[in-house]
mmCIF file of C-alpha atoms in Angstrom:
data_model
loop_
_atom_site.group_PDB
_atom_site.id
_atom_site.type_symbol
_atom_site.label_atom_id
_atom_site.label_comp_id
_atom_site.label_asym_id
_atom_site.label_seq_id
_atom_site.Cartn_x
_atom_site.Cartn_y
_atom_site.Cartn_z
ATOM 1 C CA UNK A 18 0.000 0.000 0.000
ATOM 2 C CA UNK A 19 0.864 3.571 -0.787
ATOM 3 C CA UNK A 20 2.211 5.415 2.205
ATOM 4 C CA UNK A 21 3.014 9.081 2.611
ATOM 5 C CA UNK A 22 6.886 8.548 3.535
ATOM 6 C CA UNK A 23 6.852 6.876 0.372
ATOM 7 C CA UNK A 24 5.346 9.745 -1.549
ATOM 8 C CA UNK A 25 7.183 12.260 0.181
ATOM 9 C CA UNK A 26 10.190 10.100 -1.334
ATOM 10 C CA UNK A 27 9.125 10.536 -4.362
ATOM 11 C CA UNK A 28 7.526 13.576 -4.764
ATOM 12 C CA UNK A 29 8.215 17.056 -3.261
ATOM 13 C CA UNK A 30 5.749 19.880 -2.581
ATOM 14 C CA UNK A 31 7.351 21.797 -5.170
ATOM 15 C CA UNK A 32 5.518 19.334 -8.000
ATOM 16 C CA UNK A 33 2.163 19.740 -6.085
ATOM 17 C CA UNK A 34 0.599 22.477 -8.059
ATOM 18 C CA UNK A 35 1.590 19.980 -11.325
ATOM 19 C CA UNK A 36 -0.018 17.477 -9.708
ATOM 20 C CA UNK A 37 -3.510 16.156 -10.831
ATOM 21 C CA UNK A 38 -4.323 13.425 -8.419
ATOM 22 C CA UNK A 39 -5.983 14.616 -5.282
ATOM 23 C CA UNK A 40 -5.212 12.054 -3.321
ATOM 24 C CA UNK A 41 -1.325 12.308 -4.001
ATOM 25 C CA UNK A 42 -1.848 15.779 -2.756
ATOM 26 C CA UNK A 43 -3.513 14.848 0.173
ATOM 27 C CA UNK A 44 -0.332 12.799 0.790
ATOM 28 C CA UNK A 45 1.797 15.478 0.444
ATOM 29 C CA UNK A 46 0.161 18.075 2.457
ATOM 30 C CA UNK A 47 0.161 15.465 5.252
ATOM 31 C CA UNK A 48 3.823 14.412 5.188
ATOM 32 C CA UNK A 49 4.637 18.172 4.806
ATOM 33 C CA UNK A 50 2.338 18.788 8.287
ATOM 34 C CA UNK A 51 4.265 15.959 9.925
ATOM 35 C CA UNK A 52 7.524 17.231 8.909
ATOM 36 C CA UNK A 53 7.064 20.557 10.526
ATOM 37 C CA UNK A 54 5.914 22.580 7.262
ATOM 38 C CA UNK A 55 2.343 23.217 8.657
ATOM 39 C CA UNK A 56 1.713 26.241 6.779
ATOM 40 C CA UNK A 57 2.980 24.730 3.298
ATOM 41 C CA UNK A 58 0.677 21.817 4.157
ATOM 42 C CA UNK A 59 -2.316 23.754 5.142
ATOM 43 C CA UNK A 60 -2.391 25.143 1.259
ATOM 44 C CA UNK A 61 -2.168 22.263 -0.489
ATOM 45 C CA UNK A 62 -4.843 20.995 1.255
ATOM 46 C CA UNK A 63 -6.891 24.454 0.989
ATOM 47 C CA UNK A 64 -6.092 23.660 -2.851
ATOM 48 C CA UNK A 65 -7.824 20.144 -2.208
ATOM 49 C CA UNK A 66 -10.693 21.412 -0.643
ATOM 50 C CA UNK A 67 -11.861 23.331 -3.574
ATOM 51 C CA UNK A 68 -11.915 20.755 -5.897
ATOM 52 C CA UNK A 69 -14.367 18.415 -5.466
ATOM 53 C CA UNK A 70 -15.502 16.116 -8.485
ATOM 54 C CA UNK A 71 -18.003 13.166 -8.292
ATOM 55 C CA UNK A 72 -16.693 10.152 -6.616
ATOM 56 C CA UNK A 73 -20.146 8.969 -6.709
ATOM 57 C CA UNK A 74 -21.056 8.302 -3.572
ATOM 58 C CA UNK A 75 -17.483 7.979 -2.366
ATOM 59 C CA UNK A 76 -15.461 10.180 0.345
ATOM 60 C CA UNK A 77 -13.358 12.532 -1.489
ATOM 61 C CA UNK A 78 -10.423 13.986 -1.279
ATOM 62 C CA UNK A 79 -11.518 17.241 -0.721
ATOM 63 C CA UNK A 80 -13.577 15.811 2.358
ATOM 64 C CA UNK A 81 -10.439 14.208 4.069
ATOM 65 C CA UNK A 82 -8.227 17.277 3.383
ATOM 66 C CA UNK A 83 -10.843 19.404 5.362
ATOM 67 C CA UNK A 84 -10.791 16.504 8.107
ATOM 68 C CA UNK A 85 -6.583 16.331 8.034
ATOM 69 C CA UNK A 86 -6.954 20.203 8.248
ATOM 70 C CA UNK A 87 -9.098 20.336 10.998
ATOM 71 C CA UNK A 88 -7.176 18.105 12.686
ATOM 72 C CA UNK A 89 -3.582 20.357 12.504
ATOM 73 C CA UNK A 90 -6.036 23.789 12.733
ATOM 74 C CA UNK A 91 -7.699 22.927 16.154
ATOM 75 C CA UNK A 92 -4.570 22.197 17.591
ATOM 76 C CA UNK A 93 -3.757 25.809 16.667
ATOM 77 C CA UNK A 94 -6.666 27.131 18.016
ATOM 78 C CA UNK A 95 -5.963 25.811 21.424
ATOM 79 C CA UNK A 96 -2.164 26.879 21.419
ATOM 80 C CA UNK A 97 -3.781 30.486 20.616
ATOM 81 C CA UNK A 98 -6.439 30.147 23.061
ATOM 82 C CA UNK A 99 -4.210 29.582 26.102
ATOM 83 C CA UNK A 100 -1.868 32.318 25.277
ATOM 84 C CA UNK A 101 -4.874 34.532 24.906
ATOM 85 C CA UNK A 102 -3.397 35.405 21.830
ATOM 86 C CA UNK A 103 -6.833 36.909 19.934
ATOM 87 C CA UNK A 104 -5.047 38.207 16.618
ATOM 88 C CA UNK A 105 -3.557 34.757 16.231
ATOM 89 C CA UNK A 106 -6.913 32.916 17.137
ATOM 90 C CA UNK A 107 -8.475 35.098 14.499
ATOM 91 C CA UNK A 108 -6.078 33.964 11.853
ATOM 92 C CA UNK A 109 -6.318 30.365 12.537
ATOM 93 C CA UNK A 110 -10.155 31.166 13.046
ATOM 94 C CA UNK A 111 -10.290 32.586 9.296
ATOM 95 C CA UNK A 112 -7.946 30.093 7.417
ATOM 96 C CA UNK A 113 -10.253 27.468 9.114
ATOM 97 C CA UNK A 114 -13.270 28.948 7.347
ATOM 98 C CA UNK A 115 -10.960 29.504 3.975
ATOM 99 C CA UNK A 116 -10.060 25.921 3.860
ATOM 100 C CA UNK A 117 -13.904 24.781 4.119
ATOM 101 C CA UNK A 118 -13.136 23.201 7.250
ATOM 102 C CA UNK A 119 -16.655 24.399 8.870
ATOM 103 C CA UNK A 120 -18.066 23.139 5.748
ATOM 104 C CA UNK A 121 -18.303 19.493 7.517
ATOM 105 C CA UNK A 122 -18.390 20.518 11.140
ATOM 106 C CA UNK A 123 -21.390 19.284 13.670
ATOM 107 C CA UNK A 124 -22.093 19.494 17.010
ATOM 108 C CA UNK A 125 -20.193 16.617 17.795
ATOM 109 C CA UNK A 126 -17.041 15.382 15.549
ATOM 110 C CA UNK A 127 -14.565 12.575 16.952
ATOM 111 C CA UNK A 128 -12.012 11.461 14.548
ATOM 112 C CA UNK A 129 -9.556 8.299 14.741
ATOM 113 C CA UNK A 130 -6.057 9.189 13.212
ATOM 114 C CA UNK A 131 -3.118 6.914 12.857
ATOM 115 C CA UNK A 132 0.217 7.555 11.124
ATOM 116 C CA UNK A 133 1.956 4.085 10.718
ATOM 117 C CA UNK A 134 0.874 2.159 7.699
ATOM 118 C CA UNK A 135 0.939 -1.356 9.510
ATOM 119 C CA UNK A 136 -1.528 -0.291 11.993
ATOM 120 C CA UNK A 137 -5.305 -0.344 11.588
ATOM 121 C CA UNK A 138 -8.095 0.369 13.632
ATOM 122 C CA UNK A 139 -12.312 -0.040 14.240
ATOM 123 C CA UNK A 140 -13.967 2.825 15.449
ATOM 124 C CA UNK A 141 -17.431 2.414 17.326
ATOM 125 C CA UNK A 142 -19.766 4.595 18.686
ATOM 126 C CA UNK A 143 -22.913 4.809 21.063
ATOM 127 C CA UNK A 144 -25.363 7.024 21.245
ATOM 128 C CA UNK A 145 -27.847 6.773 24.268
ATOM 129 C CA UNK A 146 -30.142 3.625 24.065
ATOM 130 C CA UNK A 147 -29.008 2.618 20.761
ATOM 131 C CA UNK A 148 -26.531 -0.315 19.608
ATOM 132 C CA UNK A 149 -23.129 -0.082 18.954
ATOM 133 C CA UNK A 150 -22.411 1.590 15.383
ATOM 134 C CA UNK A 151 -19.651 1.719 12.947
ATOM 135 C CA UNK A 152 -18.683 5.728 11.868
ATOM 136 C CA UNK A 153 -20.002 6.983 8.693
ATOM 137 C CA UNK A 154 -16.790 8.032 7.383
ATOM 138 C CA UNK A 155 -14.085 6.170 7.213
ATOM 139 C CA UNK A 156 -10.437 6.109 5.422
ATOM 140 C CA UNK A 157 -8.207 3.780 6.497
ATOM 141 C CA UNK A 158 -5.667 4.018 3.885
ATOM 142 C CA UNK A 159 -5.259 7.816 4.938
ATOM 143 C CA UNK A 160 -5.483 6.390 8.506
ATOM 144 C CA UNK A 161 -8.578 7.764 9.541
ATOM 145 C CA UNK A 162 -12.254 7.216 10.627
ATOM 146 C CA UNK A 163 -14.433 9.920 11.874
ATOM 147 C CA UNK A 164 -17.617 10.729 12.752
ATOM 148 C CA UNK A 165 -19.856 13.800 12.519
ATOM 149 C CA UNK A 166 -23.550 14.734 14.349
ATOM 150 C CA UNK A 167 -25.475 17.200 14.007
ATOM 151 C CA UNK A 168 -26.914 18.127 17.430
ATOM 152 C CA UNK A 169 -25.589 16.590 20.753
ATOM 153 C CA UNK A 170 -26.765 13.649 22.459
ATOM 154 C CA UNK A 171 -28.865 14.127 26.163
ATOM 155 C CA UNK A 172 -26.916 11.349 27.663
ATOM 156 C CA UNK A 173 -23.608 9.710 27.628
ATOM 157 C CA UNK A 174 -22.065 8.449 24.247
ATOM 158 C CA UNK A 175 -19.638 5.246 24.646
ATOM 159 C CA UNK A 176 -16.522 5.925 21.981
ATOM 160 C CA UNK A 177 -14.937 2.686 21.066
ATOM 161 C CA UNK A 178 -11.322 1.737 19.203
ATOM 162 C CA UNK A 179 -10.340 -1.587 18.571
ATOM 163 C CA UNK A 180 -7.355 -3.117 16.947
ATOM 164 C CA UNK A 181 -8.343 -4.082 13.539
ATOM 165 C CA UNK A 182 -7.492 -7.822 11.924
ATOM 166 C CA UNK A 183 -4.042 -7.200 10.281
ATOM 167 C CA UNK A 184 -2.870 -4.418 12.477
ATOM 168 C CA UNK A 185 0.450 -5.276 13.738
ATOM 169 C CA UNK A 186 0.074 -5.017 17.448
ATOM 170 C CA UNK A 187 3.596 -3.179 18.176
ATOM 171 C CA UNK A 188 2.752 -0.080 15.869
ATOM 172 C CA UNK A 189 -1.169 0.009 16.945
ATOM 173 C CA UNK A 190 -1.128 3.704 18.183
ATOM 174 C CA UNK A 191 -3.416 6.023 17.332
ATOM 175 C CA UNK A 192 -5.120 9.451 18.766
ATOM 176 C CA UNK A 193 -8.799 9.933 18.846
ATOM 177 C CA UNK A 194 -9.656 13.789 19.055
ATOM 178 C CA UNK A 195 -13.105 14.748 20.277
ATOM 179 C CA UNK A 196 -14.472 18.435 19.616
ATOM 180 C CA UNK A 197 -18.422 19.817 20.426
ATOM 181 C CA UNK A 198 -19.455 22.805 18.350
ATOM 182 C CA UNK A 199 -16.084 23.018 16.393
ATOM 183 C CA UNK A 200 -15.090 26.406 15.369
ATOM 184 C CA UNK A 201 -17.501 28.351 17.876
ATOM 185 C CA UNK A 202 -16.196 30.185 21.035
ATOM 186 C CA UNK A 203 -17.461 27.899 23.283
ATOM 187 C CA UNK A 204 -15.890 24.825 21.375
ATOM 188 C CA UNK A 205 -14.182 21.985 23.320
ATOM 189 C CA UNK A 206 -11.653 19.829 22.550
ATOM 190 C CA UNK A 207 -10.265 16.041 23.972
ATOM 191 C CA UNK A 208 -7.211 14.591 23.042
ATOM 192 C CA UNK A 209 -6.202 10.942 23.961
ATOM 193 C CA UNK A 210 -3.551 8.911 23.146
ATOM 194 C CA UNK A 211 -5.223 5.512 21.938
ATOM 195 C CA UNK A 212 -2.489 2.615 22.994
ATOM 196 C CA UNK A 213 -3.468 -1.237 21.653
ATOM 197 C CA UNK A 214 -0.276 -2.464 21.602
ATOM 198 C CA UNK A 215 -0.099 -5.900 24.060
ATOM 199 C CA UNK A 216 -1.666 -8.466 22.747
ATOM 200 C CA UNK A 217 -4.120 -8.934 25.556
ATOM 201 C CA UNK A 218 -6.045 -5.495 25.116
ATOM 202 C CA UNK A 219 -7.203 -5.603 21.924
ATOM 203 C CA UNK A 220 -9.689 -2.467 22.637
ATOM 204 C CA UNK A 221 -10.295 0.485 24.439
ATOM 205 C CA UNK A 222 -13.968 2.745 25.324
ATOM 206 C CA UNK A 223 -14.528 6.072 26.751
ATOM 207 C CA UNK A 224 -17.452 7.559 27.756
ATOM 208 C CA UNK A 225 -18.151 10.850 26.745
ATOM 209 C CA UNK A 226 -20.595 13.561 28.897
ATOM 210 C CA UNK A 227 -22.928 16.308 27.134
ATOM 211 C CA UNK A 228 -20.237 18.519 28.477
ATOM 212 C CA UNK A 229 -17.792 17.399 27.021
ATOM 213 C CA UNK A 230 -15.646 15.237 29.500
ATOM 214 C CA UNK A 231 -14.013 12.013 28.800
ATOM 215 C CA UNK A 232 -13.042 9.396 30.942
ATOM 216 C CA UNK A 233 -12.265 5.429 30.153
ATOM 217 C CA UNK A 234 -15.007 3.075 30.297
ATOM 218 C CA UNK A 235 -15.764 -0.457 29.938
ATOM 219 C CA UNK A 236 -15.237 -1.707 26.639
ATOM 220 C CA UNK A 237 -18.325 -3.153 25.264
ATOM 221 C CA UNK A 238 -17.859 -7.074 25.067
ATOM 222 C CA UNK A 239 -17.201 -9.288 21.859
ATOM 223 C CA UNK A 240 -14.770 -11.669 20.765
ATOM 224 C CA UNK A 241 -11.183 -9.749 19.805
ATOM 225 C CA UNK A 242 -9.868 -9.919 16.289
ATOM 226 C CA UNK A 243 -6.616 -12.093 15.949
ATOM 227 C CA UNK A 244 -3.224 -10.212 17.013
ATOM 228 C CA UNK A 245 -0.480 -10.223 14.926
#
């Protein structure tokens, strides 16, 4: 499978405005945001965002270049936030709209991120009195699920990662990022470090309050997919 070490490899930012394929620009923006280069990132995948063609059905890449942006521009938001730094929190606050990254916000958006290619992950949620559900979205070869509602539950929703069947158990790390009301001044944000990798804990749960805190909970039972 196509990884983004090996596209940064092959291909440098320079070529991205050459480039035709979405996707490999997705790829590039992403290895440019992990190598530092956040604000060279950030406009490729502004550049993304505006183009988006029928997939018929499919996610785009337009949609997962708003989620990998979202991802890099909250964290932003936060550093601003608790240096009280306004003019910067307006700047982040207006590339964030520029991008289109409100374009897909909800009330409630958790999204499952992962960086190494062996790893793989299931992402559950659920809602009060319902079943267990799979998230709408989903793109693992990007290394990333997510989920987006509109309107926030009354009770406590049960957030669920498990180890996927061909994830190799020594790289199965991942971070699951929880925001209410994304973009708004009274947004909050979680951030938790998602750890599967002994063989004997094959899944982790948190429960999540209407206000937005987030503790670990009992993982919802079933029988664990095969470690490798």
């Amino acid at each position: 499978p196509i990884t983004v070490s090996d596209q940064w490899g092959s291909v440098s930012c320079a070529d991205a405005g050459d480039s035709n394929d979405d996707g490999v620009l997705v790829l590039l923006a992403e290895s440019a945001i992990l190598a530092g280069r956040a604000d060279e990132g950030l406009r490729i995948l502004q550049q993304v965002s505006q183009s988006e063609p029928s997939y018929e059905g499919k996610i785009t890449p337009a949609e997962i270049a708003r989620v990998i942006a979202s991802l890099e521009l909250v964290g932003m938001r936060i550093k601003a936030r608790a240096g009280n730094d306004q003019k910067k929190l307006k700047q982040v606050m207006d590339r964030t709209r520029s991008i289109g990254v409100l374009r897909d916000a909800g009330d409630l958006k958790v999204v499952l991120k992962w960086d190494h290619p062996d790893a793989a992950f299931d992402l559950s949620i659920k809602f009060p009195g319902s079943e267990l559900t799979e998230p709408s979205r989903s793109a693992p070869a990007m290394g990333l699920e997510w989920i987006v509602e509109k309107g926030l539950p009354a009770g406590d929703v049960l957030l669920q990662v498990e180890r996927a069947p061909g994830s190799v158990v020594k790289e199965s790390k991942a971070v699951l990022l929880v925001l209410l009301r994304e973009g708004k001044d009274d947004e909050k944000v979680s951030k938790v470090a998602v750890d599967l990798t002994k063989k004997d804990r094959p899944k982790l749960a948190w429960s999540l309050s209407p206000d937005g805190k987030i503790s670990e909970a009992k993982v919802e039972k079933g029988e664990p997919f095969p470690a490798l």
